[in-house]
Tab-separated table of C-alpha atoms in Angstrom:
chain	number	residue	atom	x	y	z
N	6	UNK	CA	2.630	1.965	-41.664
N	7	UNK	CA	-1.015	2.476	-40.674
N	8	UNK	CA	-2.226	5.752	-39.202
N	9	UNK	CA	-2.252	4.369	-35.643
N	10	UNK	CA	1.357	3.132	-35.802
N	11	UNK	CA	2.381	6.441	-37.317
N	12	UNK	CA	0.534	8.322	-34.586
N	13	UNK	CA	2.111	6.233	-31.820
N	14	UNK	CA	5.635	6.674	-33.153
N	15	UNK	CA	5.245	10.421	-33.524
N	16	UNK	CA	3.739	10.796	-30.061
N	17	UNK	CA	6.493	8.681	-28.517
N	18	UNK	CA	9.113	10.911	-30.112
N	19	UNK	CA	7.534	13.967	-28.550
N	20	UNK	CA	6.613	15.610	-31.853
N	21	UNK	CA	3.037	16.899	-31.744
N	22	UNK	CA	1.029	19.085	-34.061
N	23	UNK	CA	0.344	22.725	-33.285
N	24	UNK	CA	-2.487	23.956	-31.101
N	25	UNK	CA	-1.491	22.506	-27.732
N	26	UNK	CA	-2.426	24.382	-24.621
N	27	UNK	CA	0.560	26.170	-23.105
N	28	UNK	CA	1.726	26.604	-19.529
N	29	UNK	CA	-0.094	24.506	-16.937
N	30	UNK	CA	-2.980	23.234	-18.991
N	31	UNK	CA	-5.685	20.640	-18.640
N	32	UNK	CA	-6.236	17.536	-20.745
N	33	UNK	CA	-8.900	19.482	-22.562
N	34	UNK	CA	-9.568	23.226	-22.759
N	35	UNK	CA	-10.477	24.891	-19.473
N	36	UNK	CA	-12.597	28.001	-19.254
N	37	UNK	CA	-10.663	29.234	-16.223
N	38	UNK	CA	-7.455	31.245	-16.686
N	39	UNK	CA	-4.713	30.583	-14.125
N	40	UNK	CA	-0.968	31.061	-13.665
N	41	UNK	CA	-0.268	27.587	-12.330
N	42	UNK	CA	-2.241	24.668	-11.051
N	43	UNK	CA	-2.371	20.923	-10.637
N	44	UNK	CA	-4.078	18.631	-13.118
N	45	UNK	CA	-5.227	15.701	-11.015
N	46	UNK	CA	-6.132	12.541	-12.877
N	47	UNK	CA	-7.887	9.472	-11.575
N	48	UNK	CA	-9.200	6.105	-12.675
N	49	UNK	CA	-12.717	5.661	-11.342
N	50	UNK	CA	-14.162	2.410	-9.991
N	51	UNK	CA	-15.987	2.130	-13.322
N	52	UNK	CA	-12.754	2.346	-15.334
N	53	UNK	CA	-13.171	5.964	-16.504
N	54	UNK	CA	-10.458	8.621	-16.769
N	55	UNK	CA	-11.331	11.726	-14.753
N	56	UNK	CA	-9.587	15.095	-14.462
N	57	UNK	CA	-9.876	17.720	-11.728
N	58	UNK	CA	-8.066	21.017	-12.158
N	59	UNK	CA	-6.903	22.486	-8.851
N	60	UNK	CA	-5.674	26.080	-8.729
N	61	UNK	CA	-2.729	27.288	-6.671
N	62	UNK	CA	-5.269	28.654	-4.171
N	63	UNK	CA	-6.754	25.171	-3.708
N	64	UNK	CA	-10.022	25.652	-5.609
N	65	UNK	CA	-11.352	22.959	-7.953
N	66	UNK	CA	-12.222	24.879	-11.120
N	67	UNK	CA	-12.905	21.951	-13.461
N	68	UNK	CA	-14.022	18.364	-12.876
N	69	UNK	CA	-15.023	16.081	-15.734
N	70	UNK	CA	-14.788	12.623	-17.262
N	71	UNK	CA	-12.157	12.623	-20.012
N	72	UNK	CA	-13.003	9.132	-21.299
N	73	UNK	CA	-15.526	6.507	-20.196
N	74	UNK	CA	-15.078	2.746	-19.813
N	75	UNK	CA	-11.384	2.633	-20.689
N	76	UNK	CA	-10.689	-0.271	-18.348
N	77	UNK	CA	-12.681	-3.105	-16.733
N	78	UNK	CA	-14.470	-2.045	-13.548
N	79	UNK	CA	-12.224	-2.063	-10.480
N	80	UNK	CA	-9.206	-3.621	-12.207
N	81	UNK	CA	-6.627	-0.789	-12.336
N	82	UNK	CA	-4.246	-0.819	-9.333
N	83	UNK	CA	-1.636	1.740	-10.414
N	84	UNK	CA	-1.187	4.402	-13.071
N	85	UNK	CA	1.868	6.449	-13.938
N	86	UNK	CA	1.649	10.005	-15.259
N	87	UNK	CA	-0.647	10.248	-18.292
N	88	UNK	CA	0.583	12.551	-21.038
N	89	UNK	CA	-1.704	14.350	-23.466
N	90	UNK	CA	-1.401	16.542	-26.532
N	91	UNK	CA	-2.619	17.106	-30.069
N	92	UNK	CA	-2.329	13.920	-32.124
N	93	UNK	CA	-1.129	13.766	-35.709
N	94	UNK	CA	-4.303	11.854	-36.615
N	95	UNK	CA	-6.379	14.713	-35.169
N	96	UNK	CA	-7.959	15.210	-31.773
N	97	UNK	CA	-6.276	14.889	-28.376
N	98	UNK	CA	-4.006	11.943	-27.576
N	99	UNK	CA	-3.581	10.399	-24.109
N	100	UNK	CA	-0.721	8.013	-23.268
N	101	UNK	CA	0.337	6.252	-20.057
N	102	UNK	CA	1.022	2.846	-18.479
N	103	UNK	CA	-1.333	1.139	-16.031
N	104	UNK	CA	-1.153	-2.002	-13.921
N	105	UNK	CA	-4.240	-4.192	-13.752
N	106	UNK	CA	-3.856	-7.024	-11.280
N	107	UNK	CA	-0.477	-8.568	-12.036
N	108	UNK	CA	-0.128	-7.238	-15.588
N	109	UNK	CA	1.181	-3.945	-16.971
N	110	UNK	CA	-0.331	-2.377	-20.083
N	111	UNK	CA	0.546	0.677	-22.169
N	112	UNK	CA	-2.678	2.596	-22.743
N	113	UNK	CA	-3.138	5.000	-25.654
N	114	UNK	CA	-6.289	6.639	-26.973
N	115	UNK	CA	-7.583	9.718	-28.774
N	116	UNK	CA	-10.613	11.893	-28.099
N	117	UNK	CA	-11.977	14.651	-30.300
N	118	UNK	CA	-11.099	17.527	-27.962
N	119	UNK	CA	-10.030	15.951	-24.676
N	120	UNK	CA	-13.556	14.738	-23.953
N	121	UNK	CA	-16.207	12.670	-25.626
N	122	UNK	CA	-16.078	9.380	-27.541
N	123	UNK	CA	-12.754	7.521	-27.585
N	124	UNK	CA	-11.133	6.684	-30.923
N	125	UNK	CA	-7.816	5.061	-31.881
N	126	UNK	CA	-7.912	3.041	-28.654
N	127	UNK	CA	-5.034	0.646	-27.997
N	128	UNK	CA	-4.174	-1.326	-24.850
N	129	UNK	CA	-0.815	-3.066	-25.289
N	130	UNK	CA	0.123	-5.845	-22.883
N	131	UNK	CA	3.626	-5.328	-21.447
N	132	UNK	CA	3.760	-8.461	-19.315
N	133	UNK	CA	2.953	-10.137	-15.980
N	134	UNK	CA	4.692	-10.050	-12.595
N	135	UNK	CA	3.660	-6.539	-11.549
N	136	UNK	CA	1.528	-7.582	-8.574
N	137	UNK	CA	4.630	-7.165	-6.369
N	138	UNK	CA	4.888	-3.418	-7.069
N	139	UNK	CA	3.084	-0.726	-5.064
N	140	UNK	CA	3.990	2.469	-6.907
N	141	UNK	CA	4.611	3.465	-10.518
N	142	UNK	CA	5.753	6.750	-12.011
N	143	UNK	CA	7.478	8.057	-15.108
N	144	UNK	CA	9.777	11.015	-15.762
N	145	UNK	CA	9.660	12.441	-19.297
N	146	UNK	CA	12.417	14.990	-19.904
N	147	UNK	CA	12.480	16.844	-23.222
N	148	UNK	CA	14.980	19.322	-24.666
N	149	UNK	CA	15.320	20.791	-28.146
N	150	UNK	CA	17.619	17.942	-29.174
N	151	UNK	CA	16.817	14.948	-26.984
N	152	UNK	CA	14.195	13.196	-24.902
N	153	UNK	CA	14.379	10.549	-22.203
N	154	UNK	CA	11.674	8.527	-20.503
N	155	UNK	CA	12.551	6.964	-17.176
N	156	UNK	CA	10.125	4.745	-15.315
N	157	UNK	CA	10.288	4.033	-11.569
N	158	UNK	CA	8.505	1.266	-9.674
N	159	UNK	CA	8.670	0.400	-5.974
N	160	UNK	CA	8.722	-3.312	-5.098
N	161	UNK	CA	6.955	-4.589	-1.983
N	162	UNK	CA	10.343	-5.590	-0.537
N	163	UNK	CA	11.440	-1.915	-0.535
N	164	UNK	CA	13.584	-1.995	-3.693
N	165	UNK	CA	13.154	0.925	-6.077
N	166	UNK	CA	13.703	-0.001	-9.737
N	167	UNK	CA	14.601	2.373	-12.565
N	168	UNK	CA	13.824	1.488	-16.201
N	169	UNK	CA	14.683	3.192	-19.450
N	170	UNK	CA	11.716	3.382	-21.855
N	171	UNK	CA	12.423	3.459	-25.593
N	172	UNK	CA	10.233	3.128	-28.678
N	173	UNK	CA	10.420	1.300	-31.985
N	174	UNK	CA	7.597	1.577	-34.507
N	175	UNK	CA	5.466	3.125	-31.804
N	176	UNK	CA	5.889	0.206	-29.373
N	177	UNK	CA	7.506	0.816	-25.981
N	178	UNK	CA	10.212	-1.416	-24.530
N	179	UNK	CA	11.713	-1.281	-21.041
N	180	UNK	CA	15.158	-2.054	-19.691
N	181	UNK	CA	16.122	-2.073	-16.013
N	182	UNK	CA	19.041	0.352	-15.597
N	183	UNK	CA	19.337	0.456	-11.821
N	184	UNK	CA	17.877	-0.295	-8.429
N	185	UNK	CA	18.290	0.721	-4.803
N	186	UNK	CA	17.049	-1.039	-1.673
N	187	UNK	CA	15.992	0.545	1.613
N	188	UNK	CA	12.579	1.978	0.682
N	189	UNK	CA	10.428	-0.534	2.571
N	190	UNK	CA	8.861	2.146	4.797
N	191	UNK	CA	7.767	4.359	1.888
N	192	UNK	CA	3.986	4.863	1.788
N	193	UNK	CA	3.636	7.315	-1.125
N	194	UNK	CA	6.008	8.997	-3.568
N	195	UNK	CA	5.833	11.536	-6.371
N	196	UNK	CA	8.240	13.135	-8.814
N	197	UNK	CA	8.997	16.755	-7.869
N	198	UNK	CA	12.028	17.671	-9.998
N	199	UNK	CA	13.773	16.684	-13.211
N	200	UNK	CA	17.070	17.571	-14.850
N	201	UNK	CA	19.094	16.011	-17.654
N	202	UNK	CA	21.097	13.981	-15.119
N	203	UNK	CA	18.765	13.071	-12.236
N	204	UNK	CA	15.188	12.881	-10.945
N	205	UNK	CA	14.022	13.887	-7.458
N	206	UNK	CA	11.108	12.302	-5.604
N	207	UNK	CA	9.256	13.328	-2.470
N	208	UNK	CA	8.314	10.374	-0.242
N	209	UNK	CA	6.112	9.879	2.792
N	210	UNK	CA	6.932	7.073	5.226
N	211	UNK	CA	4.623	4.985	7.387
N	212	UNK	CA	6.481	6.521	10.357
N	213	UNK	CA	5.202	9.978	9.367
N	214	UNK	CA	8.535	11.257	8.067
N	215	UNK	CA	8.898	13.103	4.769
N	216	UNK	CA	11.998	12.568	2.606
N	217	UNK	CA	13.437	13.553	-0.753
N	218	UNK	CA	15.380	11.051	-2.861
N	219	UNK	CA	17.614	12.388	-5.643
N	220	UNK	CA	18.256	9.589	-8.134
N	221	UNK	CA	21.029	10.076	-10.723
N	222	UNK	CA	20.641	8.551	-14.162
N	223	UNK	CA	24.316	7.702	-14.610
N	224	UNK	CA	26.403	5.110	-12.783
N	225	UNK	CA	26.161	1.373	-12.256
N	226	UNK	CA	23.203	-0.836	-11.512
N	227	UNK	CA	23.095	0.247	-7.863
N	228	UNK	CA	21.529	3.726	-7.893
N	229	UNK	CA	23.642	6.043	-5.695
N	230	UNK	CA	20.581	7.971	-4.520
N	231	UNK	CA	20.898	10.866	-2.096
N	232	UNK	CA	18.121	10.681	0.535
N	233	UNK	CA	17.391	13.606	2.875
N	234	UNK	CA	14.809	14.056	5.602
N	235	UNK	CA	12.528	17.037	5.041
N	236	UNK	CA	10.149	16.669	8.006
N	237	UNK	CA	10.172	14.303	10.970
N	238	UNK	CA	6.482	13.573	11.562
N	239	UNK	CA	2.759	13.976	10.653
N	240	UNK	CA	2.926	12.878	6.973
N	241	UNK	CA	1.813	9.260	7.412
N	242	UNK	CA	-1.835	9.981	6.572
N	243	UNK	CA	-1.318	10.345	2.823
N	244	UNK	CA	-1.668	7.240	0.648
N	245	UNK	CA	-1.073	9.197	-2.577
N	246	UNK	CA	0.997	12.241	-3.524
N	247	UNK	CA	0.663	14.182	-6.804
N	248	UNK	CA	2.892	17.139	-7.728
N	249	UNK	CA	2.956	19.787	-10.470
N	250	UNK	CA	5.398	22.593	-11.233
N	251	UNK	CA	4.437	26.038	-9.949
N	252	UNK	CA	6.757	29.060	-10.103
N	253	UNK	CA	10.004	28.207	-8.291
N	254	UNK	CA	8.663	25.035	-6.657
N	255	UNK	CA	5.803	22.559	-6.898
N	256	UNK	CA	2.212	22.272	-5.841
N	257	UNK	CA	1.856	19.085	-3.815
N	258	UNK	CA	-1.460	17.330	-3.241
N	259	UNK	CA	-1.610	14.807	-0.423
N	260	UNK	CA	-4.575	12.416	-0.607
N	261	UNK	CA	-5.876	10.634	2.488
N	262	UNK	CA	-7.994	7.781	1.168
N	263	UNK	CA	-9.158	6.793	4.658
N	264	UNK	CA	-11.074	10.059	4.995
N	265	UNK	CA	-11.547	10.866	1.298
N	266	UNK	CA	-9.825	14.224	1.793
N	267	UNK	CA	-6.948	16.038	0.082
N	268	UNK	CA	-4.637	18.852	1.190
N	269	UNK	CA	-2.700	21.212	-1.075
N	270	UNK	CA	0.821	22.446	-0.237
N	271	UNK	CA	3.398	24.691	-1.881
N	272	UNK	CA	6.854	23.113	-1.658
N	273	UNK	CA	9.939	25.171	-2.420
N	274	UNK	CA	13.438	24.202	-3.542
N	275	UNK	CA	14.356	20.785	-2.147
N	276	UNK	CA	17.014	21.316	0.519
N	277	UNK	CA	16.526	18.795	3.299
N	278	UNK	CA	15.076	20.193	6.511
N	279	UNK	CA	15.431	23.720	5.091
N	280	UNK	CA	12.855	22.972	2.378
N	281	UNK	CA	9.956	25.387	2.666
N	282	UNK	CA	6.490	23.811	2.870
N	283	UNK	CA	3.314	25.872	3.179
N	284	UNK	CA	-0.104	24.297	3.538
N	285	UNK	CA	-2.535	26.158	1.305
N	286	UNK	CA	-5.805	24.498	2.308
N	287	UNK	CA	-7.922	21.401	2.429
N	288	UNK	CA	-9.247	21.001	-1.095
N	289	UNK	CA	-13.057	20.898	-1.296
N	290	UNK	CA	-14.686	17.713	-2.478
N	291	UNK	CA	-14.319	13.984	-1.967
N	292	UNK	CA	-11.190	12.104	-3.041
N	293	UNK	CA	-12.135	8.446	-2.943
N	294	UNK	CA	-11.164	7.200	-6.413
N	295	UNK	CA	-9.169	3.930	-6.468
N	296	UNK	CA	-6.207	5.377	-8.445
N	297	UNK	CA	-4.767	8.894	-8.822
N	298	UNK	CA	-2.130	10.256	-11.203
N	299	UNK	CA	-0.824	13.472	-12.781
N	300	UNK	CA	-1.907	14.701	-16.226
N	301	UNK	CA	1.158	16.094	-18.037
N	302	UNK	CA	1.129	18.308	-21.127
N	303	UNK	CA	3.072	16.515	-23.865
N	304	UNK	CA	5.063	19.416	-25.265
N	305	UNK	CA	8.213	19.346	-23.186
N	306	UNK	CA	6.569	20.636	-19.994
N	307	UNK	CA	8.310	19.166	-16.958
N	308	UNK	CA	8.807	19.748	-13.276
N	309	UNK	CA	11.364	22.410	-12.460
N	310	UNK	CA	14.948	21.280	-11.871
N	311	UNK	CA	16.249	21.711	-8.353
């Protein structure tokens, strides 16, 4: 087994060497102390990975290029959550799937300290047929004894697919474990809660409504999701949502690509129309990157269960 295969297998199993940042941390060390925040990732038009660290007050305290020229210019359409942590081979590892055109790839690479030259780069072709999907996300749930990775993709016909992701010799494989129709009107969605038995997403609709969808992991091929309306209007402007755990809820960033603006909210426990939502502020800066995603610390950190 070469060092890259060994690294990939260890990373996939969730076992990382010591020295990871704790709490809500960035993909590389930040000079700004904070209690919670949102690590916003993006793929630039030039194929770079960028990170912006947004505090719970809505300030951007860090903004840098994590890795340059990872992908061909303008080719990435979608990215799921990108996980990062100390790699067994040394340096900081970054792992996450992307869709370029009609093809999905698993992307993995290492940098010395979360920035700088890329080493141990690998782009593994998963397969074609992904041009019909308009959203992609992944839930990684880790306990002391087990780990699951569940991938969700929304088809253009409004069917939400759930896939189980497993690893052998460091290579990921996917198996469809369920689907549910009826999501045609969904404009943007993001994972806001995880437990051992289900995942919960927040979704904006083209009609302006805001919904939660609780998706159990057990059961047959038809996912018996529980969908609840949270708000009845005004949410149609956001083409991308990104969420991160914060205290007893999540920080939610809504990105309006038409205006290049982003707004930060604090969302409490998901409970239908009774869910508390507080707008914190419009986040300073321009948000016009082609693709946005969430950076997730690869040490068992996850969104709070609801």
